[in-house]
Every structure is written in structure tokens, then in C-alpha cells.
Amino acid sequence: MADFVIRVGSRSARGRRPNNEDSYVADDKRHVFLVADGMGGQDCGERASTLAAEIIPRVVQDQLAAHTEPGKAVQHALHEAHQAIMTAGSQQSAARRMGTTAVLALQQEDQLFVAGVGDSPAYLIRGDRVDQLTIDHTVADALARNGTITSDQARQSPWRNVLYRFLGCSEMTEDPEVRPLHLEAGDRLLLASDGLSNFISPDDLRAGAQEKLHPQEWADKLVDLALDRGSRDNVTVVVVAFDAE
Ligand code: CA
């Protein structure tokens, strides 16, 4: 069983927004990594993403301690966070649309369990390959996936920011899909909010991996790059390096 030396880097920038509605977890002790991008009026977005960042790692840990299979532990955690955000949203009418995206990765030895709801992506960088591990739950991306519009049209579409799945969304009935992956030494995992991912290309990610930057340097560099390229949103990234001992 491969054991990895894990190094993490993370940064979240408010950018030009009045507040930061993104939250993240980069917990190399519990092996839980997460980015959540909250939405809603007033401080609702902040509350929603904070709830996700508090609840998800705790529930994952409790479930694993109870010998729940890791993929199921991830689903339970997302479900509990969803319920808590629904409850918090229903308690105040102004917060009706309170919600958050969540992209989560749980590492268990040489396995990674990845799940996402919303449009905060997870990427795996392995050598020259950059793979997005999650799908974006935006209406525009769904239309592109079923062939109604092209992916270029999706990028320009007025539906590109409209989510049909997120934590706190009343229509979210099925459990999120969990993707299991076999980790290899040298792999890099990157979780981001769309304030970063909309301004970063696969080439940027490839270059960062080839430069062998420390994850923290890499996280700082990517956030600066997104802000320099005009991101007006909150910008958040978590980078995890899995290397051989
Ligand atoms: Ca955002």
C-alpha cells in the first residue's frame, strides 16, 4: 500500500467583492480537502459555505470511525451539510436562496474519493495530463453535455452561472456521485472556486506541476494570476501534492 508524503497549500482572496463567500478546508491530518463557494443575499453565502466547511470534515471523520465505506462517508457528509443549510435557509425568509457549492476530496491510503455539487471544480494533474474530476452543474454545461449548444457557446451563455445542483438547493434529491481514484506518487490535486477556475487554463496547471513548486507557492501564484487576469469574484484554491516517501 503506497503511503504518501502530503503537502498542502491554500489561499482564499476576497478580491473585489465586499465579502468573501468562499470557504475551504486543507486538512492533511484528516485527509479532507474542500472548497465551498457560497451564494445568497446579505451574509447568507458566507454562512452556507462556512457550514459546509464545518460539517463535512466532521461527518466524514465520524462516518469513517463507524467503519462506513469512504465513498458513502463522503455522501453522508454532503447530505448532512445540505440538510443543515436547508434548515438555516428556511429559518429566515431573506435567506431563501442560501446555498453553496462544495467540492470535496477524501484521501484514504492510495485512494482518493472525489465529489462535487455546483461549479467548483477538482483537477488531477498527473505528468502532462490535466483532468477535471468533477462536472459543472450549471445549466449551460448541462446543455453543452447533451449537445444542445457547443462548449464555446456554453462559455458565453447567460446560463453559465445558473446552478441546478448545490447544497441548500431544494431540488437536490439524489446523492451526489462519488468518483474513486487510484493515486500515484507525483499526483497533484487542485480544488478551486470558479473565481479561480474561470481564469486558469489547463496549461497553467501543467506548468505549475512541471515547475515543482511547493503547493503553497503554487496556490499563491494561481490566485495572483486569476486576480491579475481580471477575476472580480472571490478566488480560492487548495493544492495537494502526493509524493513518494
Ligand atoms: Ca464564485
PDB file of C-alpha atoms and ligand atoms in Angstrom:
ATOM      1  CA  MET A   1       0.000   0.000   0.000  1.00  0.00           C
ATOM      2  CA  ALA A   2       1.541   3.272  -1.081  1.00  0.00           C
ATOM      3  CA  ASP A   3       1.997   5.848   1.615  1.00  0.00           C
ATOM      4  CA  PHE A   4       2.477   9.409   0.520  1.00  0.00           C
ATOM      5  CA  VAL A   5       4.173  12.474   1.828  1.00  0.00           C
ATOM      6  CA  ILE A   6       1.364  15.018   1.648  1.00  0.00           C
ATOM      7  CA  ARG A   7       1.977  18.739   1.346  1.00  0.00           C
ATOM      8  CA  VAL A   8      -0.837  21.254   1.048  1.00  0.00           C
ATOM      9  CA  GLY A   9      -1.200  24.849   0.005  1.00  0.00           C
ATOM     10  CA  SER A  10      -4.267  27.049   0.160  1.00  0.00           C
ATOM     11  CA  ARG A  11      -5.366  30.619  -0.298  1.00  0.00           C
ATOM     12  CA  SER A  12      -8.653  32.464  -0.459  1.00  0.00           C
ATOM     13  CA  ALA A  13      -8.874  36.079  -1.623  1.00  0.00           C
ATOM     14  CA  ARG A  14     -11.884  38.368  -1.265  1.00  0.00           C
ATOM     15  CA  GLY A  15     -10.818  40.096  -4.490  1.00  0.00           C
ATOM     16  CA  ARG A  16     -13.073  42.999  -5.444  1.00  0.00           C
ATOM     17  CA  ARG A  17     -16.126  41.688  -3.626  1.00  0.00           C
ATOM     18  CA  PRO A  18     -17.279  43.312  -0.352  1.00  0.00           C
ATOM     19  CA  ASN A  19     -17.083  39.963   1.471  1.00  0.00           C
ATOM     20  CA  ASN A  20     -15.625  36.510   0.936  1.00  0.00           C
ATOM     21  CA  GLU A  21     -18.307  33.855   0.457  1.00  0.00           C
ATOM     22  CA  ASP A  22     -15.778  31.089  -0.258  1.00  0.00           C
ATOM     23  CA  SER A  23     -14.623  28.672   2.452  1.00  0.00           C
ATOM     24  CA  TYR A  24     -12.069  25.894   2.287  1.00  0.00           C
ATOM     25  CA  VAL A  25     -10.561  23.016   4.223  1.00  0.00           C
ATOM     26  CA  ALA A  26      -6.998  21.800   3.700  1.00  0.00           C
ATOM     27  CA  ASP A  27      -6.697  19.197   6.465  1.00  0.00           C
ATOM     28  CA  ASP A  28      -3.726  16.894   5.913  1.00  0.00           C
ATOM     29  CA  LYS A  29      -4.370  15.174   9.283  1.00  0.00           C
ATOM     30  CA  ARG A  30      -7.942  14.133   8.484  1.00  0.00           C
ATOM     31  CA  HIS A  31      -7.089  13.878   4.768  1.00  0.00           C
ATOM     32  CA  VAL A  32     -10.065  16.020   3.828  1.00  0.00           C
ATOM     33  CA  PHE A  33      -9.801  18.791   1.233  1.00  0.00           C
ATOM     34  CA  LEU A  34     -12.693  21.027   0.299  1.00  0.00           C
ATOM     35  CA  VAL A  35     -13.699  24.250  -1.415  1.00  0.00           C
ATOM     36  CA  ALA A  36     -17.187  25.737  -0.979  1.00  0.00           C
ATOM     37  CA  ASP A  37     -18.463  28.811  -2.824  1.00  0.00           C
ATOM     38  CA  GLY A  38     -21.478  30.273  -1.063  1.00  0.00           C
ATOM     39  CA  MET A  39     -24.343  32.272  -2.540  1.00  0.00           C
ATOM     40  CA  GLY A  40     -27.280  34.266  -1.259  1.00  0.00           C
ATOM     41  CA  GLY A  41     -28.017  37.799  -0.095  1.00  0.00           C
ATOM     42  CA  GLN A  42     -26.516  39.546   2.938  1.00  0.00           C
ATOM     43  CA  ASP A  43     -24.182  37.185   4.778  1.00  0.00           C
ATOM     44  CA  CYS A  44     -26.049  34.042   3.613  1.00  0.00           C
ATOM     45  CA  GLY A  45     -23.398  32.860   1.184  1.00  0.00           C
ATOM     46  CA  GLU A  46     -20.744  33.147   3.835  1.00  0.00           C
ATOM     47  CA  ARG A  47     -22.887  31.240   6.326  1.00  0.00           C
ATOM     48  CA  ALA A  48     -23.661  28.478   3.851  1.00  0.00           C
ATOM     49  CA  SER A  49     -20.051  27.851   2.818  1.00  0.00           C
ATOM     50  CA  THR A  50     -18.894  28.063   6.454  1.00  0.00           C
ATOM     51  CA  LEU A  51     -21.482  25.443   7.442  1.00  0.00           C
ATOM     52  CA  ALA A  52     -20.216  23.152   4.661  1.00  0.00           C
ATOM     53  CA  ALA A  53     -16.591  23.597   5.772  1.00  0.00           C
ATOM     54  CA  GLU A  54     -17.507  22.856   9.422  1.00  0.00           C
ATOM     55  CA  ILE A  55     -19.900  19.956   8.905  1.00  0.00           C
ATOM     56  CA  ILE A  56     -18.325  17.962   6.070  1.00  0.00           C
ATOM     57  CA  PRO A  57     -14.911  17.097   7.613  1.00  0.00           C
ATOM     58  CA  ARG A  58     -16.551  16.271  10.962  1.00  0.00           C
ATOM     59  CA  VAL A  59     -19.162  13.948   9.439  1.00  0.00           C
ATOM     60  CA  VAL A  60     -16.562  12.260   7.216  1.00  0.00           C
ATOM     61  CA  GLN A  61     -14.418  11.567  10.279  1.00  0.00           C
ATOM     62  CA  ASP A  62     -17.375  10.248  12.325  1.00  0.00           C
ATOM     63  CA  GLN A  63     -18.509   8.010   9.472  1.00  0.00           C
ATOM     64  CA  LEU A  64     -15.023   6.570   8.922  1.00  0.00           C
ATOM     65  CA  ALA A  65     -14.732   5.911  12.669  1.00  0.00           C
ATOM     66  CA  ALA A  66     -18.003   3.948  12.378  1.00  0.00           C
ATOM     67  CA  HIS A  67     -16.443   1.923   9.516  1.00  0.00           C
ATOM     68  CA  THR A  68     -18.606   3.405   6.804  1.00  0.00           C
ATOM     69  CA  GLU A  69     -17.127   2.860   3.362  1.00  0.00           C
ATOM     70  CA  PRO A  70     -15.290   6.086   2.291  1.00  0.00           C
ATOM     71  CA  GLY A  71     -17.494   6.836  -0.729  1.00  0.00           C
ATOM     72  CA  LYS A  72     -20.585   6.564   1.460  1.00  0.00           C
ATOM     73  CA  ALA A  73     -18.944   8.693   4.157  1.00  0.00           C
ATOM     74  CA  VAL A  74     -18.483  11.446   1.556  1.00  0.00           C
ATOM     75  CA  GLN A  75     -22.146  11.185   0.507  1.00  0.00           C
ATOM     76  CA  HIS A  76     -23.352  11.269   4.120  1.00  0.00           C
ATOM     77  CA  ALA A  77     -21.254  14.354   4.806  1.00  0.00           C
ATOM     78  CA  LEU A  78     -22.595  16.242   1.792  1.00  0.00           C
ATOM     79  CA  HIS A  79     -26.122  15.215   2.714  1.00  0.00           C
ATOM     80  CA  GLU A  80     -25.790  16.456   6.302  1.00  0.00           C
ATOM     81  CA  ALA A  81     -24.353  19.763   5.156  1.00  0.00           C
ATOM     82  CA  HIS A  82     -27.190  20.095   2.631  1.00  0.00           C
ATOM     83  CA  GLN A  83     -29.816  19.484   5.332  1.00  0.00           C
ATOM     84  CA  ALA A  84     -28.203  21.977   7.722  1.00  0.00           C
ATOM     85  CA  ILE A  85     -28.085  24.666   5.022  1.00  0.00           C
ATOM     86  CA  MET A  86     -31.719  23.986   4.028  1.00  0.00           C
ATOM     87  CA  THR A  87     -32.736  24.368   7.682  1.00  0.00           C
ATOM     88  CA  ALA A  88     -30.704  27.552   8.142  1.00  0.00           C
ATOM     89  CA  GLY A  89     -32.187  28.970   4.927  1.00  0.00           C
ATOM     90  CA  SER A  90     -35.775  28.153   5.903  1.00  0.00           C
ATOM     91  CA  GLN A  91     -35.402  29.990   9.213  1.00  0.00           C
ATOM     92  CA  GLN A  92     -35.162  33.386   7.581  1.00  0.00           C
ATOM     93  CA  SER A  93     -37.143  34.446   4.573  1.00  0.00           C
ATOM     94  CA  ALA A  94     -34.419  36.721   3.243  1.00  0.00           C
ATOM     95  CA  ALA A  95     -32.192  33.651   3.060  1.00  0.00           C
ATOM     96  CA  ARG A  96     -34.492  31.640   0.822  1.00  0.00           C
ATOM     97  CA  ARG A  97     -31.798  31.179  -1.772  1.00  0.00           C
ATOM     98  CA  MET A  98     -28.986  30.446   0.665  1.00  0.00           C
ATOM     99  CA  GLY A  99     -26.691  27.795  -0.706  1.00  0.00           C
ATOM    100  CA  THR A 100     -23.180  26.763  -1.549  1.00  0.00           C
ATOM    101  CA  THR A 101     -21.205  24.656  -3.954  1.00  0.00           C
ATOM    102  CA  ALA A 102     -18.931  22.036  -2.446  1.00  0.00           C
ATOM    103  CA  VAL A 103     -16.087  20.084  -3.971  1.00  0.00           C
ATOM    104  CA  LEU A 104     -14.574  17.525  -1.661  1.00  0.00           C
ATOM    105  CA  ALA A 105     -11.723  15.035  -1.806  1.00  0.00           C
ATOM    106  CA  LEU A 106     -11.061  12.399   0.841  1.00  0.00           C
ATOM    107  CA  GLN A 107      -7.763  10.510   0.734  1.00  0.00           C
ATOM    108  CA  GLN A 108      -7.551   7.016   2.188  1.00  0.00           C
ATOM    109  CA  GLU A 109      -4.092   5.499   1.633  1.00  0.00           C
ATOM    110  CA  ASP A 110      -3.701   5.293  -2.164  1.00  0.00           C
ATOM    111  CA  GLN A 111      -7.350   6.001  -2.906  1.00  0.00           C
ATOM    112  CA  LEU A 112      -8.981   9.351  -3.458  1.00  0.00           C
ATOM    113  CA  PHE A 113     -12.756   9.880  -3.258  1.00  0.00           C
ATOM    114  CA  VAL A 114     -13.943  12.995  -5.044  1.00  0.00           C
ATOM    115  CA  ALA A 115     -17.413  14.529  -5.200  1.00  0.00           C
ATOM    116  CA  GLY A 116     -18.737  17.898  -6.216  1.00  0.00           C
ATOM    117  CA  VAL A 117     -22.020  19.754  -6.361  1.00  0.00           C
ATOM    118  CA  GLY A 118     -22.157  23.083  -8.142  1.00  0.00           C
ATOM    119  CA  ASP A 119     -19.380  24.512 -10.293  1.00  0.00           C
ATOM    120  CA  SER A 120     -16.292  24.411  -8.079  1.00  0.00           C
ATOM    121  CA  PRO A 121     -14.009  22.007  -9.947  1.00  0.00           C
ATOM    122  CA  ALA A 122     -11.465  19.406  -8.838  1.00  0.00           C
ATOM    123  CA  TYR A 123      -8.494  18.701 -11.101  1.00  0.00           C
ATOM    124  CA  LEU A 124      -5.943  15.925 -11.078  1.00  0.00           C
ATOM    125  CA  ILE A 125      -2.563  16.773 -12.597  1.00  0.00           C
ATOM    126  CA  ARG A 126      -0.501  13.685 -13.414  1.00  0.00           C
ATOM    127  CA  GLY A 127       2.566  14.318 -15.546  1.00  0.00           C
ATOM    128  CA  ASP A 128       1.335  16.163 -18.637  1.00  0.00           C
ATOM    129  CA  ARG A 129      -2.277  15.249 -18.073  1.00  0.00           C
ATOM    130  CA  VAL A 130      -4.784  17.616 -16.520  1.00  0.00           C
ATOM    131  CA  ASP A 131      -8.188  16.048 -15.835  1.00  0.00           C
ATOM    132  CA  GLN A 132     -11.216  17.754 -14.396  1.00  0.00           C
ATOM    133  CA  LEU A 133     -12.617  15.170 -11.982  1.00  0.00           C
ATOM    134  CA  THR A 134     -15.988  16.838 -11.471  1.00  0.00           C
ATOM    135  CA  ILE A 135     -18.709  18.072 -13.792  1.00  0.00           C
ATOM    136  CA  ASP A 136     -20.048  21.609 -13.557  1.00  0.00           C
ATOM    137  CA  HIS A 137     -23.700  21.671 -12.519  1.00  0.00           C
ATOM    138  CA  THR A 138     -24.523  24.811 -14.464  1.00  0.00           C
ATOM    139  CA  VAL A 139     -27.455  24.940 -16.872  1.00  0.00           C
ATOM    140  CA  ALA A 140     -25.072  25.999 -19.674  1.00  0.00           C
ATOM    141  CA  ASP A 141     -22.799  22.992 -19.091  1.00  0.00           C
ATOM    142  CA  ALA A 142     -25.751  20.616 -18.985  1.00  0.00           C
ATOM    143  CA  LEU A 143     -26.909  21.989 -22.368  1.00  0.00           C
ATOM    144  CA  ALA A 144     -23.385  21.522 -23.750  1.00  0.00           C
ATOM    145  CA  ARG A 145     -23.192  17.951 -22.414  1.00  0.00           C
ATOM    146  CA  ASN A 146     -26.420  16.948 -24.155  1.00  0.00           C
ATOM    147  CA  GLY A 147     -25.335  18.643 -27.393  1.00  0.00           C
ATOM    148  CA  THR A 148     -27.901  21.483 -27.424  1.00  0.00           C
ATOM    149  CA  ILE A 149     -25.122  24.077 -27.521  1.00  0.00           C
ATOM    150  CA  THR A 150     -21.348  23.885 -28.103  1.00  0.00           C
ATOM    151  CA  SER A 151     -18.864  24.276 -25.263  1.00  0.00           C
ATOM    152  CA  ASP A 152     -17.842  27.658 -26.763  1.00  0.00           C
ATOM    153  CA  GLN A 153     -21.487  28.766 -26.645  1.00  0.00           C
ATOM    154  CA  ALA A 154     -21.716  27.496 -23.075  1.00  0.00           C
ATOM    155  CA  ARG A 155     -18.882  29.838 -22.045  1.00  0.00           C
ATOM    156  CA  GLN A 156     -20.850  32.841 -23.389  1.00  0.00           C
ATOM    157  CA  SER A 157     -24.273  31.629 -22.274  1.00  0.00           C
ATOM    158  CA  PRO A 158     -26.417  33.635 -19.823  1.00  0.00           C
ATOM    159  CA  TRP A 159     -26.948  30.241 -18.105  1.00  0.00           C
ATOM    160  CA  ARG A 160     -23.244  29.758 -17.357  1.00  0.00           C
ATOM    161  CA  ASN A 161     -23.656  30.970 -13.762  1.00  0.00           C
ATOM    162  CA  VAL A 162     -27.007  29.302 -13.065  1.00  0.00           C
ATOM    163  CA  LEU A 163     -26.587  26.200 -10.907  1.00  0.00           C
ATOM    164  CA  TYR A 164     -29.103  23.369 -10.841  1.00  0.00           C
ATOM    165  CA  ARG A 165     -27.350  21.438  -8.053  1.00  0.00           C
ATOM    166  CA  PHE A 166     -25.778  22.846  -4.898  1.00  0.00           C
ATOM    167  CA  LEU A 167     -26.024  22.358  -1.144  1.00  0.00           C
ATOM    168  CA  GLY A 168     -29.218  24.058   0.028  1.00  0.00           C
ATOM    169  CA  CYS A 169     -30.976  23.558  -3.334  1.00  0.00           C
ATOM    170  CA  SER A 170     -34.483  22.223  -2.674  1.00  0.00           C
ATOM    171  CA  GLU A 171     -34.429  20.157  -5.893  1.00  0.00           C
ATOM    172  CA  MET A 172     -31.358  18.212  -4.816  1.00  0.00           C
ATOM    173  CA  THR A 173     -32.877  14.794  -4.228  1.00  0.00           C
ATOM    174  CA  GLU A 174     -30.301  12.204  -5.351  1.00  0.00           C
ATOM    175  CA  ASP A 175     -26.997  11.655  -3.573  1.00  0.00           C
ATOM    176  CA  PRO A 176     -24.002  13.212  -5.312  1.00  0.00           C
ATOM    177  CA  GLU A 177     -21.847  10.879  -7.355  1.00  0.00           C
ATOM    178  CA  VAL A 178     -18.504   9.984  -5.749  1.00  0.00           C
ATOM    179  CA  ARG A 179     -15.574   9.289  -8.016  1.00  0.00           C
ATOM    180  CA  PRO A 180     -12.957   6.865  -6.657  1.00  0.00           C
ATOM    181  CA  LEU A 181      -9.417   7.221  -8.000  1.00  0.00           C
ATOM    182  CA  HIS A 182      -6.149   5.398  -7.551  1.00  0.00           C
ATOM    183  CA  LEU A 183      -3.427   7.852  -6.513  1.00  0.00           C
ATOM    184  CA  GLU A 184       0.108   7.701  -7.863  1.00  0.00           C
ATOM    185  CA  ALA A 185       3.242   9.326  -6.432  1.00  0.00           C
ATOM    186  CA  GLY A 186       3.694  12.740  -8.033  1.00  0.00           C
ATOM    187  CA  ASP A 187      -0.045  13.415  -8.378  1.00  0.00           C
ATOM    188  CA  ARG A 188      -1.290  16.916  -7.736  1.00  0.00           C
ATOM    189  CA  LEU A 189      -4.884  17.620  -6.710  1.00  0.00           C
ATOM    190  CA  LEU A 190      -6.362  21.062  -7.097  1.00  0.00           C
ATOM    191  CA  LEU A 191      -9.749  22.277  -5.834  1.00  0.00           C
ATOM    192  CA  ALA A 192     -10.952  25.750  -6.779  1.00  0.00           C
ATOM    193  CA  SER A 193     -13.846  28.153  -6.759  1.00  0.00           C
ATOM    194  CA  ASP A 194     -14.987  29.468 -10.152  1.00  0.00           C
ATOM    195  CA  GLY A 195     -13.381  32.838  -9.346  1.00  0.00           C
ATOM    196  CA  LEU A 196     -10.118  30.972  -9.970  1.00  0.00           C
ATOM    197  CA  SER A 197     -11.078  28.237 -12.448  1.00  0.00           C
ATOM    198  CA  ASN A 198     -12.655  30.678 -14.941  1.00  0.00           C
ATOM    199  CA  PHE A 199      -9.296  32.436 -15.294  1.00  0.00           C
ATOM    200  CA  ILE A 200      -6.877  29.489 -15.278  1.00  0.00           C
ATOM    201  CA  SER A 201      -6.182  27.136 -18.195  1.00  0.00           C
ATOM    202  CA  PRO A 202      -5.019  23.500 -18.192  1.00  0.00           C
ATOM    203  CA  ASP A 203      -1.661  24.839 -19.482  1.00  0.00           C
ATOM    204  CA  ASP A 204      -1.297  26.956 -16.327  1.00  0.00           C
ATOM    205  CA  LEU A 205      -1.891  23.849 -14.217  1.00  0.00           C
ATOM    206  CA  ARG A 206       0.547  21.758 -16.265  1.00  0.00           C
ATOM    207  CA  ALA A 207       3.205  24.469 -15.945  1.00  0.00           C
ATOM    208  CA  GLY A 208       2.789  24.688 -12.170  1.00  0.00           C
ATOM    209  CA  ALA A 209       3.211  20.931 -11.806  1.00  0.00           C
ATOM    210  CA  GLN A 210       6.322  20.919 -14.024  1.00  0.00           C
ATOM    211  CA  GLU A 211       7.949  23.744 -12.061  1.00  0.00           C
ATOM    212  CA  LYS A 212       7.618  21.512  -8.968  1.00  0.00           C
ATOM    213  CA  LEU A 213       6.508  24.464  -6.846  1.00  0.00           C
ATOM    214  CA  HIS A 214       5.640  23.899  -3.219  1.00  0.00           C
ATOM    215  CA  PRO A 215       1.815  23.698  -3.046  1.00  0.00           C
ATOM    216  CA  GLN A 216       1.667  26.932  -1.046  1.00  0.00           C
ATOM    217  CA  GLU A 217       3.760  28.835  -3.604  1.00  0.00           C
ATOM    218  CA  TRP A 218       1.606  27.358  -6.327  1.00  0.00           C
ATOM    219  CA  ALA A 219      -1.646  28.339  -4.577  1.00  0.00           C
ATOM    220  CA  ASP A 220      -0.383  31.923  -4.124  1.00  0.00           C
ATOM    221  CA  LYS A 221       0.716  32.101  -7.745  1.00  0.00           C
ATOM    222  CA  LEU A 222      -2.610  30.844  -9.118  1.00  0.00           C
ATOM    223  CA  VAL A 223      -4.668  33.251  -7.010  1.00  0.00           C
ATOM    224  CA  ASP A 224      -2.475  36.191  -8.115  1.00  0.00           C
ATOM    225  CA  LEU A 225      -2.801  35.059 -11.732  1.00  0.00           C
ATOM    226  CA  ALA A 226      -6.623  34.922 -11.543  1.00  0.00           C
ATOM    227  CA  LEU A 227      -6.762  38.390  -9.917  1.00  0.00           C
ATOM    228  CA  ASP A 228      -4.286  39.826 -12.481  1.00  0.00           C
ATOM    229  CA  ARG A 229      -6.423  38.408 -15.284  1.00  0.00           C
ATOM    230  CA  GLY A 230      -9.430  40.311 -14.006  1.00  0.00           C
ATOM    231  CA  SER A 231     -11.363  37.922 -11.765  1.00  0.00           C
ATOM    232  CA  ARG A 232     -13.877  40.084  -9.889  1.00  0.00           C
ATOM    233  CA  ASP A 233     -15.104  37.189  -7.774  1.00  0.00           C
ATOM    234  CA  ASN A 234     -13.765  35.604  -4.587  1.00  0.00           C
ATOM    235  CA  VAL A 235     -10.772  33.467  -5.571  1.00  0.00           C
ATOM    236  CA  THR A 236      -9.987  30.270  -3.672  1.00  0.00           C
ATOM    237  CA  VAL A 237      -7.713  27.294  -4.257  1.00  0.00           C
ATOM    238  CA  VAL A 238      -6.495  24.237  -2.350  1.00  0.00           C
ATOM    239  CA  VAL A 239      -3.487  22.384  -3.775  1.00  0.00           C
ATOM    240  CA  VAL A 240      -2.380  18.959  -2.515  1.00  0.00           C
ATOM    241  CA  ALA A 241       0.840  17.216  -3.516  1.00  0.00           C
ATOM    242  CA  PHE A 242       1.139  13.453  -3.096  1.00  0.00           C
ATOM    243  CA  ASP A 243       4.766  12.363  -3.300  1.00  0.00           C
ATOM    244  CA  ALA A 244       6.643   9.144  -2.616  1.00  0.00           C
ATOM    245  CA  GLU A 245       8.179   8.859   0.848  1.00  0.00           C
TER     246      GLU A 245
HETATM  247 CA    CA B   1     -17.767  32.223  -7.103  1.00  0.00          CA
END
